[in-house]
PDB file of C-alpha atoms in Angstrom:
ATOM      1  CA  UNK Y   1      59.388  94.886   6.028  1.00 50.00           C
ATOM      2  CA  UNK Y   2      60.588  94.369   2.461  1.00 46.00           C
ATOM      3  CA  UNK Y   3      64.245  94.639   3.534  1.00 48.00           C
ATOM      4  CA  UNK Y   4      63.896  91.924   6.165  1.00 49.00           C
ATOM      5  CA  UNK Y   5      62.327  89.561   3.625  1.00 49.00           C
ATOM      6  CA  UNK Y   6      65.238  90.144   1.240  1.00 50.00           C
ATOM      7  CA  UNK Y   7      67.824  89.596   3.988  1.00 52.00           C
ATOM      8  CA  UNK Y   8      66.123  86.355   5.011  1.00 52.00           C
ATOM      9  CA  UNK Y   9      66.121  85.153   1.417  1.00 54.00           C
ATOM     10  CA  UNK Y  10      69.827  85.955   0.989  1.00 58.00           C
ATOM     11  CA  UNK Y  11      70.781  84.198   4.222  1.00 61.00           C
ATOM     12  CA  UNK Y  12      69.042  80.891   3.475  1.00 64.00           C
ATOM     13  CA  UNK Y  13      71.067  78.261   1.657  1.00 73.00           C
ATOM     14  CA  UNK Y  14      69.108  76.043  -0.726  1.00 78.00           C
ATOM     15  CA  UNK Y  15      70.084  72.542  -1.786  1.00 83.00           C
ATOM     16  CA  UNK Y  16      70.616  71.920  -5.516  1.00 86.00           C
ATOM     17  CA  UNK Y  17      67.584  70.241  -7.064  1.00 87.00           C
ATOM     18  CA  UNK Y  18      68.092  66.959  -8.917  1.00 88.00           C
ATOM     19  CA  UNK Y  19      65.759  66.825 -11.923  1.00 91.00           C
ATOM     20  CA  UNK Y  20      66.294  63.147 -12.596  1.00 96.00           C
ATOM     21  CA  UNK Y  21      65.948  59.764 -10.941  1.00 97.00           C
ATOM     22  CA  UNK Y  22      68.996  57.520 -10.754  1.00 97.00           C
ATOM     23  CA  UNK Y  23      68.752  54.140 -12.441  1.00 98.00           C
ATOM     24  CA  UNK Y  24      71.103  51.237 -13.145  1.00 98.00           C
ATOM     25  CA  UNK Y  25      71.397  49.629 -16.579  1.00 98.00           C
ATOM     26  CA  UNK Y  26      71.122  45.944 -15.663  1.00 97.00           C
ATOM     27  CA  UNK Y  27      70.987  44.276 -19.055  1.00 97.00           C
ATOM     28  CA  UNK Y  28      69.111  43.751 -22.286  1.00 98.00           C
ATOM     29  CA  UNK Y  29      65.686  42.289 -22.894  1.00 97.00           C
ATOM     30  CA  UNK Y  30      65.995  38.617 -23.669  1.00 96.00           C
ATOM     31  CA  UNK Y  31      64.317  35.269 -24.010  1.00 95.00           C
ATOM     32  CA  UNK Y  32      65.605  31.757 -23.355  1.00 95.00           C
ATOM     33  CA  UNK Y  33      68.185  31.807 -26.137  1.00 96.00           C
ATOM     34  CA  UNK Y  34      68.073  35.331 -27.582  1.00 97.00           C
ATOM     35  CA  UNK Y  35      69.131  38.771 -26.428  1.00 96.00           C
ATOM     36  CA  UNK Y  36      67.472  41.887 -27.840  1.00 97.00           C
ATOM     37  CA  UNK Y  37      69.923  44.789 -27.758  1.00 97.00           C
ATOM     38  CA  UNK Y  38      67.390  47.349 -28.907  1.00 97.00           C
ATOM     39  CA  UNK Y  39      65.645  47.232 -25.506  1.00 98.00           C
ATOM     40  CA  UNK Y  40      67.542  47.907 -22.273  1.00 98.00           C
ATOM     41  CA  UNK Y  41      66.365  47.063 -18.766  1.00 98.00           C
ATOM     42  CA  UNK Y  42      66.776  49.771 -16.118  1.00 98.00           C
ATOM     43  CA  UNK Y  43      66.383  49.380 -12.350  1.00 98.00           C
ATOM     44  CA  UNK Y  44      65.007  52.667 -10.960  1.00 97.00           C
ATOM     45  CA  UNK Y  45      66.114  53.809  -7.525  1.00 96.00           C
ATOM     46  CA  UNK Y  46      63.378  53.558  -4.857  1.00 95.00           C
ATOM     47  CA  UNK Y  47      60.824  52.108  -7.300  1.00 96.00           C
ATOM     48  CA  UNK Y  48      59.718  48.675  -6.135  1.00 97.00           C
ATOM     49  CA  UNK Y  49      56.449  47.773  -7.865  1.00 97.00           C
ATOM     50  CA  UNK Y  50      54.881  47.748 -11.300  1.00 97.00           C
ATOM     51  CA  UNK Y  51      52.324  50.351 -10.164  1.00 96.00           C
ATOM     52  CA  UNK Y  52      55.101  52.802  -9.233  1.00 96.00           C
ATOM     53  CA  UNK Y  53      56.693  52.526 -12.703  1.00 96.00           C
ATOM     54  CA  UNK Y  54      53.533  53.977 -14.295  1.00 96.00           C
ATOM     55  CA  UNK Y  55      54.764  57.544 -13.575  1.00 96.00           C
ATOM     56  CA  UNK Y  56      58.043  56.993 -15.456  1.00 97.00           C
ATOM     57  CA  UNK Y  57      56.591  55.708 -18.732  1.00 97.00           C
ATOM     58  CA  UNK Y  58      57.483  58.069 -21.586  1.00 97.00           C
ATOM     59  CA  UNK Y  59      60.198  59.838 -19.574  1.00 97.00           C
ATOM     60  CA  UNK Y  60      63.573  60.576 -21.195  1.00 98.00           C
ATOM     61  CA  UNK Y  61      66.576  58.503 -20.178  1.00 98.00           C
ATOM     62  CA  UNK Y  62      70.181  59.654 -20.588  1.00 98.00           C
ATOM     63  CA  UNK Y  63      73.279  57.469 -20.497  1.00 98.00           C
ATOM     64  CA  UNK Y  64      76.201  59.833 -19.883  1.00 98.00           C
ATOM     65  CA  UNK Y  65      79.764  58.694 -20.491  1.00 97.00           C
ATOM     66  CA  UNK Y  66      83.193  60.231 -20.806  1.00 96.00           C
ATOM     67  CA  UNK Y  67      85.319  60.038 -23.959  1.00 96.00           C
ATOM     68  CA  UNK Y  68      88.962  60.925 -24.693  1.00 97.00           C
ATOM     69  CA  UNK Y  69      88.304  63.261 -27.626  1.00 97.00           C
ATOM     70  CA  UNK Y  70      87.063  66.775 -26.931  1.00 97.00           C
ATOM     71  CA  UNK Y  71      83.897  67.580 -28.906  1.00 95.00           C
ATOM     72  CA  UNK Y  72      81.850  70.785 -28.559  1.00 94.00           C
ATOM     73  CA  UNK Y  73      84.102  71.787 -25.663  1.00 95.00           C
ATOM     74  CA  UNK Y  74      83.275  68.706 -23.587  1.00 96.00           C
ATOM     75  CA  UNK Y  75      84.535  65.189 -23.015  1.00 97.00           C
ATOM     76  CA  UNK Y  76      81.080  63.978 -21.975  1.00 97.00           C
ATOM     77  CA  UNK Y  77      78.701  62.307 -24.437  1.00 97.00           C
ATOM     78  CA  UNK Y  78      75.071  61.304 -24.050  1.00 98.00           C
ATOM     79  CA  UNK Y  79      72.941  58.554 -25.537  1.00 98.00           C
ATOM     80  CA  UNK Y  80      69.283  59.553 -25.192  1.00 98.00           C
ATOM     81  CA  UNK Y  81      66.414  57.135 -24.842  1.00 98.00           C
ATOM     82  CA  UNK Y  82      62.871  56.737 -23.621  1.00 98.00           C
ATOM     83  CA  UNK Y  83      61.210  54.571 -20.967  1.00 98.00           C
ATOM     84  CA  UNK Y  84      58.713  52.443 -22.895  1.00 98.00           C
ATOM     85  CA  UNK Y  85      57.114  50.008 -20.408  1.00 97.00           C
ATOM     86  CA  UNK Y  86      57.490  48.122 -17.150  1.00 98.00           C
ATOM     87  CA  UNK Y  87      59.595  44.967 -16.962  1.00 97.00           C
ATOM     88  CA  UNK Y  88      58.270  42.428 -14.503  1.00 96.00           C
ATOM     89  CA  UNK Y  89      56.574  43.306 -11.219  1.00 96.00           C
ATOM     90  CA  UNK Y  90      59.470  44.648  -9.122  1.00 96.00           C
ATOM     91  CA  UNK Y  91      59.923  48.145 -10.502  1.00 93.00           C
ATOM     92  CA  UNK Y  92      62.289  47.578 -13.424  1.00 97.00           C
ATOM     93  CA  UNK Y  93      61.516  49.306 -16.729  1.00 98.00           C
ATOM     94  CA  UNK Y  94      62.390  48.771 -20.380  1.00 98.00           C
ATOM     95  CA  UNK Y  95      63.920  51.635 -22.314  1.00 98.00           C
ATOM     96  CA  UNK Y  96      64.836  52.140 -25.950  1.00 98.00           C
ATOM     97  CA  UNK Y  97      67.852  54.300 -26.760  1.00 98.00           C
ATOM     98  CA  UNK Y  98      68.638  56.092 -30.028  1.00 98.00           C
ATOM     99  CA  UNK Y  99      71.649  53.862 -30.450  1.00 97.00           C
ATOM    100  CA  UNK Y 100      71.866  50.658 -28.461  1.00 97.00           C
ATOM    101  CA  UNK Y 101      73.751  50.935 -25.182  1.00 97.00           C
ATOM    102  CA  UNK Y 102      77.147  49.216 -25.192  1.00 97.00           C
ATOM    103  CA  UNK Y 103      77.376  45.995 -23.170  1.00 96.00           C
ATOM    104  CA  UNK Y 104      80.291  47.604 -21.312  1.00 96.00           C
ATOM    105  CA  UNK Y 105      77.736  49.957 -19.743  1.00 97.00           C
ATOM    106  CA  UNK Y 106      75.965  47.190 -17.799  1.00 97.00           C
ATOM    107  CA  UNK Y 107      75.880  48.155 -14.151  1.00 98.00           C
ATOM    108  CA  UNK Y 108      76.430  51.821 -15.004  1.00 98.00           C
ATOM    109  CA  UNK Y 109      74.189  54.702 -13.948  1.00 98.00           C
ATOM    110  CA  UNK Y 110      71.505  56.104 -16.229  1.00 98.00           C
ATOM    111  CA  UNK Y 111      69.545  59.286 -15.547  1.00 97.00           C
ATOM    112  CA  UNK Y 112      65.775  59.109 -15.993  1.00 97.00           C
ATOM    113  CA  UNK Y 113      64.662  62.701 -16.417  1.00 97.00           C
ATOM    114  CA  UNK Y 114      61.390  63.928 -14.932  1.00 95.00           C
ATOM    115  CA  UNK Y 115      60.189  65.183 -18.308  1.00 94.00           C
ATOM    116  CA  UNK Y 116      58.145  65.124 -20.494  1.00 94.00           C
ATOM    117  CA  UNK Y 117      55.284  65.399 -18.015  1.00 92.00           C
ATOM    118  CA  UNK Y 118      52.133  63.340 -18.540  1.00 86.00           C
ATOM    119  CA  UNK Y 119      50.177  64.969 -15.714  1.00 81.00           C
TER     120      UNK Y 119
END
């Protein structure tokens, strides 16, 4: 019996698990005449109401980009941040990053990790 269980386990192919939710960086927080670069607005994929954003508050956000210079054996760099609150009623969130995101990154993908857990 044990052998058949092992053979079944070996034969099954599993899909890779994505431990983050995709989001788009859509701009900075702003008022009528000012723009506040220290707070970024992210549009989370498949999140469409303020109630649904509740789960993501406090989660880590990562903006990953590619650079020319090799550092630590990689050309990829990361700017880490944190989801701080909802923005409006349609599922956008505000996030603060360790260093402000560059304006060039508007429209780019950001990963919102599913940690730290608040459950």
